[in-house]
PDB file of C-alpha atoms and ligand atoms in Angstrom:
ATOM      1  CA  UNK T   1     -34.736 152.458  17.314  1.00 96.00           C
ATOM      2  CA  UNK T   2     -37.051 153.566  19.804  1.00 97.00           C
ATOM      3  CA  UNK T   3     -35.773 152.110  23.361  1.00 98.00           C
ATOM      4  CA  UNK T   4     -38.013 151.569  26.008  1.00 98.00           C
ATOM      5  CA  UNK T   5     -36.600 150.529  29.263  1.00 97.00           C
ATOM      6  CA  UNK T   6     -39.064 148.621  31.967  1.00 97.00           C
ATOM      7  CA  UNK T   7     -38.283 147.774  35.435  1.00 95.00           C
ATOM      8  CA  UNK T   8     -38.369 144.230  34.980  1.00 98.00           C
ATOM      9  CA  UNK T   9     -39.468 141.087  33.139  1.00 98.00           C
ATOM     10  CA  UNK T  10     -43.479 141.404  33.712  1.00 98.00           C
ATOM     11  CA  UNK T  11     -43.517 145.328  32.740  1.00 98.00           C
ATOM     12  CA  UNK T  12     -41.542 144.403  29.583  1.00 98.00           C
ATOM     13  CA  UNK T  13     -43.911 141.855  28.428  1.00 98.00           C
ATOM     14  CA  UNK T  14     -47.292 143.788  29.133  1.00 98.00           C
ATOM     15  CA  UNK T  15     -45.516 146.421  27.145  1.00 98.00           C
ATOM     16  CA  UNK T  16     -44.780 144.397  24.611  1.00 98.00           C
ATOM     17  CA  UNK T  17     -48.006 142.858  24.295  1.00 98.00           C
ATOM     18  CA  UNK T  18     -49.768 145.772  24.102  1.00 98.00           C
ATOM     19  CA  UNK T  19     -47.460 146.970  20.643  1.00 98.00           C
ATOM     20  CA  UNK T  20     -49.184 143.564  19.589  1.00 98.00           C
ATOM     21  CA  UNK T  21     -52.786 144.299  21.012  1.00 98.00           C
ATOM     22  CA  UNK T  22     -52.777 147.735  18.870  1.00 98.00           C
ATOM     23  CA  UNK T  23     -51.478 145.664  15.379  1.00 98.00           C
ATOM     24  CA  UNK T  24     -54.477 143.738  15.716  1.00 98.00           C
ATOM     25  CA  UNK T  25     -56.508 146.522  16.968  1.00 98.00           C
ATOM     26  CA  UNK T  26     -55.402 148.491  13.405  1.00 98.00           C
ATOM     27  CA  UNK T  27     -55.702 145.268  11.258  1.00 98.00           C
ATOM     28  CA  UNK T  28     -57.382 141.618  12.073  1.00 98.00           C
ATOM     29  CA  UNK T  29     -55.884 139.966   9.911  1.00 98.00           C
ATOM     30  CA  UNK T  30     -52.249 141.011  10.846  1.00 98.00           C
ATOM     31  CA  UNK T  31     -49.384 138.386   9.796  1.00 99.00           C
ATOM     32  CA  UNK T  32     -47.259 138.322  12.843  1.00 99.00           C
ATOM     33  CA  UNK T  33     -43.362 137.432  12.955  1.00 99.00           C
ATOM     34  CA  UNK T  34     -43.171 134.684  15.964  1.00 98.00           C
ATOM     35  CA  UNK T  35     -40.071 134.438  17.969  1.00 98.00           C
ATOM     36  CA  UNK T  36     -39.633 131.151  20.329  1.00 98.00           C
ATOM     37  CA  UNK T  37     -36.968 131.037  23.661  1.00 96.00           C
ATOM     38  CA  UNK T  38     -37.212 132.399  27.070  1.00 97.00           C
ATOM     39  CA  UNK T  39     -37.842 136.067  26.176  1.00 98.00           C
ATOM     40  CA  UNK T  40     -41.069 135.745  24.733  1.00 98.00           C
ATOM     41  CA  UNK T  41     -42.814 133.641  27.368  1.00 98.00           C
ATOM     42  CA  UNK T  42     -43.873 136.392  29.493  1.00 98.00           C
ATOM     43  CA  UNK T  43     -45.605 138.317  26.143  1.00 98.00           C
ATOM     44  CA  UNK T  44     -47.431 135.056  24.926  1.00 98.00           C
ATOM     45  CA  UNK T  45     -48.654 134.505  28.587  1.00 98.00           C
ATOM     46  CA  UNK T  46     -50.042 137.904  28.403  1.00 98.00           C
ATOM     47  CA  UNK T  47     -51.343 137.351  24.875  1.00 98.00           C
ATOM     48  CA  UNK T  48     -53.315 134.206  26.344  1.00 98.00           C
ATOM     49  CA  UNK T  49     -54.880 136.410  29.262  1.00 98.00           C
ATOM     50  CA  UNK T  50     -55.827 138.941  27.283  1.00 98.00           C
ATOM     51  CA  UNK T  51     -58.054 136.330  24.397  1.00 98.00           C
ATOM     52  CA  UNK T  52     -59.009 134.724  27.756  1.00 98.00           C
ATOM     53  CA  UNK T  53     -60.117 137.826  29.622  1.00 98.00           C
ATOM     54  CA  UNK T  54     -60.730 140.426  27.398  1.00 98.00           C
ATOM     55  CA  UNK T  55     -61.611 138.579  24.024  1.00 98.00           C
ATOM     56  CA  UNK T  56     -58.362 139.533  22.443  1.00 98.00           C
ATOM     57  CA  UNK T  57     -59.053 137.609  18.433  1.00 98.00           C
ATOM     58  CA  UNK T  58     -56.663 135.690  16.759  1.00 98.00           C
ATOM     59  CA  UNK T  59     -59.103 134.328  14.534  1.00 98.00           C
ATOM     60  CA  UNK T  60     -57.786 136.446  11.269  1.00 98.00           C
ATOM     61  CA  UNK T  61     -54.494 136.180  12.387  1.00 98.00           C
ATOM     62  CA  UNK T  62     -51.551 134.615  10.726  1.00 98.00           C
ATOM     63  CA  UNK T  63     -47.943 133.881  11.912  1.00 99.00           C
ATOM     64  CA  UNK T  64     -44.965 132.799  11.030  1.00 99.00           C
ATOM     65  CA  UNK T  65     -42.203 132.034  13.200  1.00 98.00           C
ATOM     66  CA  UNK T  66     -38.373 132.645  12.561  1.00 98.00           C
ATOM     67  CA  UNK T  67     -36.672 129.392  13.179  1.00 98.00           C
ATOM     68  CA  UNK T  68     -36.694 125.899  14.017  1.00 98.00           C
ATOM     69  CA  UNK T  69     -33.861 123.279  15.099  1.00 98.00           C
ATOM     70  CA  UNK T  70     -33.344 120.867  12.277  1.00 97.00           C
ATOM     71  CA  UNK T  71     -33.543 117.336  13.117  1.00 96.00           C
ATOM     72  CA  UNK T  72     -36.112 117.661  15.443  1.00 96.00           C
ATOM     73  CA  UNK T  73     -39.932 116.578  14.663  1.00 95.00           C
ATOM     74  CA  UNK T  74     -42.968 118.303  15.403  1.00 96.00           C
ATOM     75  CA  UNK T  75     -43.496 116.741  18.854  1.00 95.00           C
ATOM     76  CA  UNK T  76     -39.821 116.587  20.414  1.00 96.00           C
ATOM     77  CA  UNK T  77     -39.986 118.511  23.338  1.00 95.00           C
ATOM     78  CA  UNK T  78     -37.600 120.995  22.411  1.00 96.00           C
ATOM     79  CA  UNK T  79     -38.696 121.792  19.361  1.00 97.00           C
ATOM     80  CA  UNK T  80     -39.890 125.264  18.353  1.00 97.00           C
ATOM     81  CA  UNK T  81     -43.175 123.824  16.731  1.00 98.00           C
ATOM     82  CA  UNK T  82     -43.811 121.965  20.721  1.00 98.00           C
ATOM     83  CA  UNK T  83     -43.053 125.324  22.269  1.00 98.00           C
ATOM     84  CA  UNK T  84     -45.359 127.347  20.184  1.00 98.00           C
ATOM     85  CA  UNK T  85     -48.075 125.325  20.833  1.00 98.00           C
ATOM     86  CA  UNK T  86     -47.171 124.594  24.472  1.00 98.00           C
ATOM     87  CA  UNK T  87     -46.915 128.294  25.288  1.00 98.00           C
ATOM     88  CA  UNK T  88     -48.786 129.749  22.818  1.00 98.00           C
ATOM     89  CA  UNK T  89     -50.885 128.538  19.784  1.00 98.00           C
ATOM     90  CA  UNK T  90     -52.873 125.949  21.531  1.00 98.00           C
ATOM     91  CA  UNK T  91     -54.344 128.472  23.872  1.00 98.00           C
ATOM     92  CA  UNK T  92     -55.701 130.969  21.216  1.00 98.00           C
ATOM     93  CA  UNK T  93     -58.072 131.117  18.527  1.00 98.00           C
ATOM     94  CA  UNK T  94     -55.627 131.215  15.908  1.00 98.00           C
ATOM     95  CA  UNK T  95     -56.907 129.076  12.846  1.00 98.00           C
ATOM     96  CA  UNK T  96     -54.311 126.112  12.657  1.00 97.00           C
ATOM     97  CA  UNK T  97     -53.909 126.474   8.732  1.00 98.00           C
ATOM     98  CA  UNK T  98     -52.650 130.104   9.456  1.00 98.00           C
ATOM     99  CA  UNK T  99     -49.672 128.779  11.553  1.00 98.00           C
ATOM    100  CA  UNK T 100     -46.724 128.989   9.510  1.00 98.00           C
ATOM    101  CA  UNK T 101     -43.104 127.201  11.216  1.00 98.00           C
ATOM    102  CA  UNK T 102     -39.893 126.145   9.974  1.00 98.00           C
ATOM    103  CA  UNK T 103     -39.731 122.674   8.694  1.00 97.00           C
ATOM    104  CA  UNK T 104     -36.824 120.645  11.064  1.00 97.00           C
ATOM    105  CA  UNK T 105     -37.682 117.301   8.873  1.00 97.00           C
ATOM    106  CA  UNK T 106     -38.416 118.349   5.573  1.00 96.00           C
ATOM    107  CA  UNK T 107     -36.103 116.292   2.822  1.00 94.00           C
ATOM    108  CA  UNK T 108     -34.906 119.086   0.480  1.00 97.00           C
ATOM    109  CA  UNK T 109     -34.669 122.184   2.624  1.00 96.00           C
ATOM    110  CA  UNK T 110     -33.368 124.637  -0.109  1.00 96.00           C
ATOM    111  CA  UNK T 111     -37.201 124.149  -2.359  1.00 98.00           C
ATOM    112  CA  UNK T 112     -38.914 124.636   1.406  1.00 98.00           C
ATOM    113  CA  UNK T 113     -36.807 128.087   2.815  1.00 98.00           C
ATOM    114  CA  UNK T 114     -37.631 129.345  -0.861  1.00 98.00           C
ATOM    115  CA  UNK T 115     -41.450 128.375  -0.063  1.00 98.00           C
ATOM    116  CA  UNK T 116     -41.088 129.927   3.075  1.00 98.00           C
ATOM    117  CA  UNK T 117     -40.050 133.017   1.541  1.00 98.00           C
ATOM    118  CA  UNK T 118     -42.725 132.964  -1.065  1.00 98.00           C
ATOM    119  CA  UNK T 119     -45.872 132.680   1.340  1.00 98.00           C
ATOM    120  CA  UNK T 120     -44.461 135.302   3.387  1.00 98.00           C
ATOM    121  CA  UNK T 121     -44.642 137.574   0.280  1.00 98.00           C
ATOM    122  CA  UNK T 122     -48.166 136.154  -0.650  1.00 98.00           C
ATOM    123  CA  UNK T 123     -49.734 136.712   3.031  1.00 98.00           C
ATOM    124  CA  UNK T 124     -48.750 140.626   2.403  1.00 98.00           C
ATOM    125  CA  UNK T 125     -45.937 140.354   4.404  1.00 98.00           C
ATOM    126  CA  UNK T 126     -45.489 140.001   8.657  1.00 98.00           C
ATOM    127  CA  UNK T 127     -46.770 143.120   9.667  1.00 98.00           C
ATOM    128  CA  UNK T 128     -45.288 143.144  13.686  1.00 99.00           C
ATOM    129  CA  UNK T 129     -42.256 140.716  14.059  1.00 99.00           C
ATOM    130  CA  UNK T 130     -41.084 139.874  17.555  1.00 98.00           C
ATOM    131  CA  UNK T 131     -38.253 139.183  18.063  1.00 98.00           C
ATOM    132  CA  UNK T 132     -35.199 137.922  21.341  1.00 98.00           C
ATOM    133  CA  UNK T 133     -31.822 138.647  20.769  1.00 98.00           C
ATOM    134  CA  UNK T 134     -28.817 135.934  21.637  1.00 96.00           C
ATOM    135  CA  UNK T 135     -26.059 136.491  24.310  1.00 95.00           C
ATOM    136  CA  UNK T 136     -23.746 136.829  20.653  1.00 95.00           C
ATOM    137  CA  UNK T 137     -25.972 139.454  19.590  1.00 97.00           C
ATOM    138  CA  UNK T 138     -27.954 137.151  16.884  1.00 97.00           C
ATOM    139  CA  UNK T 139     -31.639 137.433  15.749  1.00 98.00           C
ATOM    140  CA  UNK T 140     -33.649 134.709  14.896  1.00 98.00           C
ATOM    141  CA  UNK T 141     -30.507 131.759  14.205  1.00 97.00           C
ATOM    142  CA  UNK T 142     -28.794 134.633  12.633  1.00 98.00           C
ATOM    143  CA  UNK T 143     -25.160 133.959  13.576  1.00 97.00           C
ATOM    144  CA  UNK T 144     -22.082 136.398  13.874  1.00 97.00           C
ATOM    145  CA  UNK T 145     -21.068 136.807  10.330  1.00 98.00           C
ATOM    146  CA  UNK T 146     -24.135 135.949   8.490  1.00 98.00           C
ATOM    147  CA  UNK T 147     -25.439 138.496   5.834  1.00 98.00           C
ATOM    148  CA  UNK T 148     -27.188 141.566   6.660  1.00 98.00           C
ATOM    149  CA  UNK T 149     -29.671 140.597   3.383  1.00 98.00           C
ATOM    150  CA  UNK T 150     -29.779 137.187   4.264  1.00 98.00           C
ATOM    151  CA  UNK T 151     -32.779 135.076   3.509  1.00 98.00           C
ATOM    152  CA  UNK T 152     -34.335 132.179   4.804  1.00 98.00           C
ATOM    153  CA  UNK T 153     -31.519 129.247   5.108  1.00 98.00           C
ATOM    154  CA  UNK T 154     -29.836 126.533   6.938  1.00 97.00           C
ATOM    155  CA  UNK T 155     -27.675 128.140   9.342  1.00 97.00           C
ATOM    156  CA  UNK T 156     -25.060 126.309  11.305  1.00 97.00           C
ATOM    157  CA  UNK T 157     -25.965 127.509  15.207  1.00 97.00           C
ATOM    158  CA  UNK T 158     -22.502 129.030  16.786  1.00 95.00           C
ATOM    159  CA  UNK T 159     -21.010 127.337  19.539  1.00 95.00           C
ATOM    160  CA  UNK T 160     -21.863 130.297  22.386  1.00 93.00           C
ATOM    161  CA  UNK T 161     -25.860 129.180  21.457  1.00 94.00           C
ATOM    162  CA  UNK T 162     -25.653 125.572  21.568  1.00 96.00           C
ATOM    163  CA  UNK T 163     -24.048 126.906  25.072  1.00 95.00           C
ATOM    164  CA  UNK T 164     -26.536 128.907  25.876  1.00 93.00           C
ATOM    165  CA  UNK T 165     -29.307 126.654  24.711  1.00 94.00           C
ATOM    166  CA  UNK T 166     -27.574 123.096  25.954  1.00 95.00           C
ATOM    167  CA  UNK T 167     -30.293 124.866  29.438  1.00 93.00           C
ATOM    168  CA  UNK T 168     -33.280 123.363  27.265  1.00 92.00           C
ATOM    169  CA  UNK T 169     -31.347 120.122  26.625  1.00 94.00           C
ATOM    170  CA  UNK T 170     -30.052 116.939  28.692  1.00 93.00           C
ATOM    171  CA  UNK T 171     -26.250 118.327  27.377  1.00 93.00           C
ATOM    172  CA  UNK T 172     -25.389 120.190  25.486  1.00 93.00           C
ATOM    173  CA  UNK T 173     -24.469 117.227  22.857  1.00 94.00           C
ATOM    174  CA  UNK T 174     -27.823 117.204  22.559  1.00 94.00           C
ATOM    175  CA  UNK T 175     -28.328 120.610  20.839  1.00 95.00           C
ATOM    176  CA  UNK T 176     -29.097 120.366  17.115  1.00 97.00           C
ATOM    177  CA  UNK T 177     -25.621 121.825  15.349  1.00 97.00           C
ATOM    178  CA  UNK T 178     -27.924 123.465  11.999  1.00 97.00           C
ATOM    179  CA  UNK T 179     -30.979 125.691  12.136  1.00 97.00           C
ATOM    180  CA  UNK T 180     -33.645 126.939   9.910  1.00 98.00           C
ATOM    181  CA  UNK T 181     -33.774 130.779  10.213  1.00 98.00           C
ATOM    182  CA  UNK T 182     -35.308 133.713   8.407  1.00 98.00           C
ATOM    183  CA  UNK T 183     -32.982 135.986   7.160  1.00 98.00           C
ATOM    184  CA  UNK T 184     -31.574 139.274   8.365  1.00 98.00           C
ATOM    185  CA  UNK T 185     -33.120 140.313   5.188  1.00 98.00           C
ATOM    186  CA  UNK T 186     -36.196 138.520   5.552  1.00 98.00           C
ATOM    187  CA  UNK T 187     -36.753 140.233   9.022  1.00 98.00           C
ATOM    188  CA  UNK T 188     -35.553 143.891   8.154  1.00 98.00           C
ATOM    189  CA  UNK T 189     -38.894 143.063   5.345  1.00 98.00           C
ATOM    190  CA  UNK T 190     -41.118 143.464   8.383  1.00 98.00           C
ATOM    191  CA  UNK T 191     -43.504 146.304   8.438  1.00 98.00           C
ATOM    192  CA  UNK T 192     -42.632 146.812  12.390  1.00 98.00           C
ATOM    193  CA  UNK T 193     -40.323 145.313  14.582  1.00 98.00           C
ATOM    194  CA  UNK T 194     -40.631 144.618  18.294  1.00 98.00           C
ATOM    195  CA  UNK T 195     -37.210 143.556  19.449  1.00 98.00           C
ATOM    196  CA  UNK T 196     -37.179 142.182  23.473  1.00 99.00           C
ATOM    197  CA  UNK T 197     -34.191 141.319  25.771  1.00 98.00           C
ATOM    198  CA  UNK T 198     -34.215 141.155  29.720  1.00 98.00           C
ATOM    199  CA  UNK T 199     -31.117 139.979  32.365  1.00 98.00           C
ATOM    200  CA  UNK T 200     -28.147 140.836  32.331  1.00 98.00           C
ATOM    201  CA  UNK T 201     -26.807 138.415  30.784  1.00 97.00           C
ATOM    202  CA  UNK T 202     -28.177 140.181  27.731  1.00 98.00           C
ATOM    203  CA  UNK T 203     -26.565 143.559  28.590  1.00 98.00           C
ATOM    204  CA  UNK T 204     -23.477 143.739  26.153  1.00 98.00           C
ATOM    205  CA  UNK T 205     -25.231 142.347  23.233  1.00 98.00           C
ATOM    206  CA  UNK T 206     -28.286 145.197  23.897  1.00 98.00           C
ATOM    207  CA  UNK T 207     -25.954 147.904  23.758  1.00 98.00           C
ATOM    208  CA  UNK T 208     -23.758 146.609  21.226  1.00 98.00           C
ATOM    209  CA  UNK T 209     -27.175 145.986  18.893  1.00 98.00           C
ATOM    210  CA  UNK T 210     -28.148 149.543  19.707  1.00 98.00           C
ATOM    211  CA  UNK T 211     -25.200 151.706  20.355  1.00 98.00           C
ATOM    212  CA  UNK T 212     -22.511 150.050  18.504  1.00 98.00           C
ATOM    213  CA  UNK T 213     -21.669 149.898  15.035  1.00 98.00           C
ATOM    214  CA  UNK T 214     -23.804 148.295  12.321  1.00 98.00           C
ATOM    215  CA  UNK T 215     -21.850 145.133  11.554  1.00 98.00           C
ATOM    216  CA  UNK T 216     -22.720 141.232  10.582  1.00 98.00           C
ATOM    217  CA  UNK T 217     -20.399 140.865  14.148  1.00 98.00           C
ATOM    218  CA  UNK T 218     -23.758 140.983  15.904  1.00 98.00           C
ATOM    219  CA  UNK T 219     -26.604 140.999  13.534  1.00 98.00           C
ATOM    220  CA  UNK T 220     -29.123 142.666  16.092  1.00 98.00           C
ATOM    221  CA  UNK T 221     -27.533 146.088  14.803  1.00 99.00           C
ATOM    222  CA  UNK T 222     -29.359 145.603  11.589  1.00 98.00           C
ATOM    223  CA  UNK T 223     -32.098 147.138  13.483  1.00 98.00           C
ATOM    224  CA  UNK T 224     -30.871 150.455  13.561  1.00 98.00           C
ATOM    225  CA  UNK T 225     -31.823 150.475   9.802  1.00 98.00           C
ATOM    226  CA  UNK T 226     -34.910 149.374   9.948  1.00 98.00           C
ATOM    227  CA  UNK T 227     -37.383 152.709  10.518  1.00 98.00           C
ATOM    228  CA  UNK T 228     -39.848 150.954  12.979  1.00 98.00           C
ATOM    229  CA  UNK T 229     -38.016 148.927  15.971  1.00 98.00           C
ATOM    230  CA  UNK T 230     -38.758 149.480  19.581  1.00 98.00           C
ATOM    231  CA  UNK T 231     -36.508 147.564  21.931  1.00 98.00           C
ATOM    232  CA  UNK T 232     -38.265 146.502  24.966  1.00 98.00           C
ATOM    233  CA  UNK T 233     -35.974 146.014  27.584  1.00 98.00           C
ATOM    234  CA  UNK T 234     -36.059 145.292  31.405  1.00 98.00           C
ATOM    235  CA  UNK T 235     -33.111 147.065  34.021  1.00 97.00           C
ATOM    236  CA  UNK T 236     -30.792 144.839  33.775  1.00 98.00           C
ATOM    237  CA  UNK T 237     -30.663 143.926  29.832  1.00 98.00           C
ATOM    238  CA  UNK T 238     -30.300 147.771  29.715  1.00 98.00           C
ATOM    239  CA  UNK T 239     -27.419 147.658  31.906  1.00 98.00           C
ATOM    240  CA  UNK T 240     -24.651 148.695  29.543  1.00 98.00           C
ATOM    241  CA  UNK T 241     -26.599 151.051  27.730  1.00 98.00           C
ATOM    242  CA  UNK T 242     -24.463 154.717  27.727  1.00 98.00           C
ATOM    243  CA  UNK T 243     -27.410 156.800  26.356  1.00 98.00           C
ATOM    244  CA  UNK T 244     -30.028 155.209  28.788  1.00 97.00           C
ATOM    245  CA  UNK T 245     -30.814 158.826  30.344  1.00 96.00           C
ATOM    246  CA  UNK T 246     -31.183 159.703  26.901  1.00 97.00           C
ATOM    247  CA  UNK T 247     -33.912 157.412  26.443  1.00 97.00           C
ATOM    248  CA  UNK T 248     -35.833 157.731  28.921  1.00 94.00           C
ATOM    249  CA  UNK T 249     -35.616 161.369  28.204  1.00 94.00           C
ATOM    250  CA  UNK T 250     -37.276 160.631  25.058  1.00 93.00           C
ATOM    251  CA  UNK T 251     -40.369 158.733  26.380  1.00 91.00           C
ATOM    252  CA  UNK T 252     -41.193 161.547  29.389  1.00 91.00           C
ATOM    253  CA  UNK T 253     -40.872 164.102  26.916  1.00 91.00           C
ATOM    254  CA  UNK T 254     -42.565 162.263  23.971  1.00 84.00           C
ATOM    255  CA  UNK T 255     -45.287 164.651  22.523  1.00 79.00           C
ATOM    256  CA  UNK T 256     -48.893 163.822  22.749  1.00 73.00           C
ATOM    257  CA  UNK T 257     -51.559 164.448  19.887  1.00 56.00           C
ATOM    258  CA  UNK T 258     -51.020 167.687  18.443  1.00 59.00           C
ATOM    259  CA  UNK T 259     -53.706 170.242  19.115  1.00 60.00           C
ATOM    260  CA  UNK T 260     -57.004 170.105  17.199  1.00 53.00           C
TER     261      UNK T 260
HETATM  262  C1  F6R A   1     -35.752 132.041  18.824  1.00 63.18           C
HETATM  263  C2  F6R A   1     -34.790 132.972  18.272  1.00 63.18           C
HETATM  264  C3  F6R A   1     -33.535 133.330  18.999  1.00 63.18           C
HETATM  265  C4  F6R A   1     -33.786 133.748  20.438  1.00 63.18           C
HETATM  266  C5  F6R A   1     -32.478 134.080  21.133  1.00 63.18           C
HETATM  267  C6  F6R A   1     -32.687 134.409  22.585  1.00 63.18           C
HETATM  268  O1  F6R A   1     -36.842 131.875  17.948  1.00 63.18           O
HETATM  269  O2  F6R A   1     -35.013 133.413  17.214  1.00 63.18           O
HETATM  270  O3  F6R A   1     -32.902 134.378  18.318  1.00 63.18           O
HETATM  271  O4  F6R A   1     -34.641 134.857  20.448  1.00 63.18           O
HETATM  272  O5  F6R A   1     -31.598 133.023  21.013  1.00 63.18           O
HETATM  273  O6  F6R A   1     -33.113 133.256  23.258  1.00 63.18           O
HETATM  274  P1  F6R A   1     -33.651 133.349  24.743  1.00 63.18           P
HETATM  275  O7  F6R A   1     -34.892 134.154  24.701  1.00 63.18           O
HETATM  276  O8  F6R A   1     -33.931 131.929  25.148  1.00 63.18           O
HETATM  277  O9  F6R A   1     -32.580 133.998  25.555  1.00 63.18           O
END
């Protein structure tokens, strides 16, 4: 994992977006992994300056995002379908046929994760997947415990995230108690990850993710088998991090293009 620490929340996300600029500089039609929550805002407002400003193209692009609440339609507030296109999808030229998120509603949810599954695998697979990880160290709904080759499934959300979420709700009674979620599986499938955390309220799941052992406990450790993660993270998420020197060790001495 490569670990690149920023001083704060802006740096992070213009870092970030420019991992995504580059995918779509390499390949158009890239299939992107979408992430919802907090931690992405800053990257999709950058996203959205960048079409606005510099022509950035999302025309080609597909995505697919990694979870949704079930229970909640399409236009509840809180919903991870609202929040894309609040913050992200209704500000881009992405082609609304190539927008690909969890059903909340659907009526037999087993026949739709296995259709998720399958168009992944038909679209090529997600070429860059973004990703935030939770204060219990999960990815996408991915819960202490769940399987490291998980797939796509209703998850029942742990009580520290319908804590942590209850912010986005009137109480937290109000949080859905079962998620939709790609796998652990489905996301180690990615081509490239980008994985982003910032506060320090994030702190002990980063290092745990990155310095402790692999282990279902928090499932952000998966990463450290997957060959193409970089962790963007600001100060404070980095916090706990014992090898932080180490790091940024790496990127100063990081060797340019080899001589022609
Ligand atoms: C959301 C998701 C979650 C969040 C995580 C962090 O699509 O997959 O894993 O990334 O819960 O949430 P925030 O960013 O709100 O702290």
């Amino acid at each position: 994992m490569e670990v690149i620490i920023e001083q704060d929340y802006e740096q992070m996300s213009k870092a970030a977006a420019r991992v995504v600029v580059r995918t779509l500089n390499e390949k158009p039609n890239a299939v992107l992994g979408m992430a919802t929550g907090s931690t992405p805002l800053g990257l999709y407002q950058e996203l959205v300056r960048l079409h606005r400003e510099e022509g950035l193209d999302f025309s080609r692009v597909t995505t697919f995002n990694l979870d949704e609440y079930v229970g909640l339609s399409v236009t509840h507030p809180q919903s991870y379908h609202h929040f894309m296109y609040e913050n992200f999808f209704q500000h881009v030229n992405i082609a609304r046929q190539n927008i690909y998120i969890p059903s909340g509603t659907t009526s037999n949810y087993r026949s739709f994760c296995e259709w998720y599954e399958q168009r992944i695998e038909e679209l090529g697979g997600i070429d860059l997947q973004i990703l935030g990880i939770g204060s219990d160290g999960h990815i996408a709904f991915n819960e202490p415990t769940s399987s490291l080759s998980s797939r796509t499934r209703l998850k029942t959300l742990a009580r520290q995230t319908i804590e942590d979420n209850a912010r986005f709700f009137e109480t937290a009674d109000d949080v859905p108690v079962y998620a939709i979620t790609m796998g652990v599986g489905t996301i180690m499938e990615a081509d490239r990850i980008v994985l982003l955390a910032n506060g320090a309220k994030k702190a002990d799941a980063v290092a745990a993710a990155v310095e402790g052992p692999v282990t279902s406990m928090i499932t952000a450790s998966a990463l450290q088998m997957h060959p193409r993660v970089k962790l963007f993270v600001d100060a404070d998420a980095a916090g706990e991090l014992q090898m932080r020197d180490y790091y940024q060790w790496i990127l100063k001495n990081k060797p340019g293009a080899p001589p022609s």
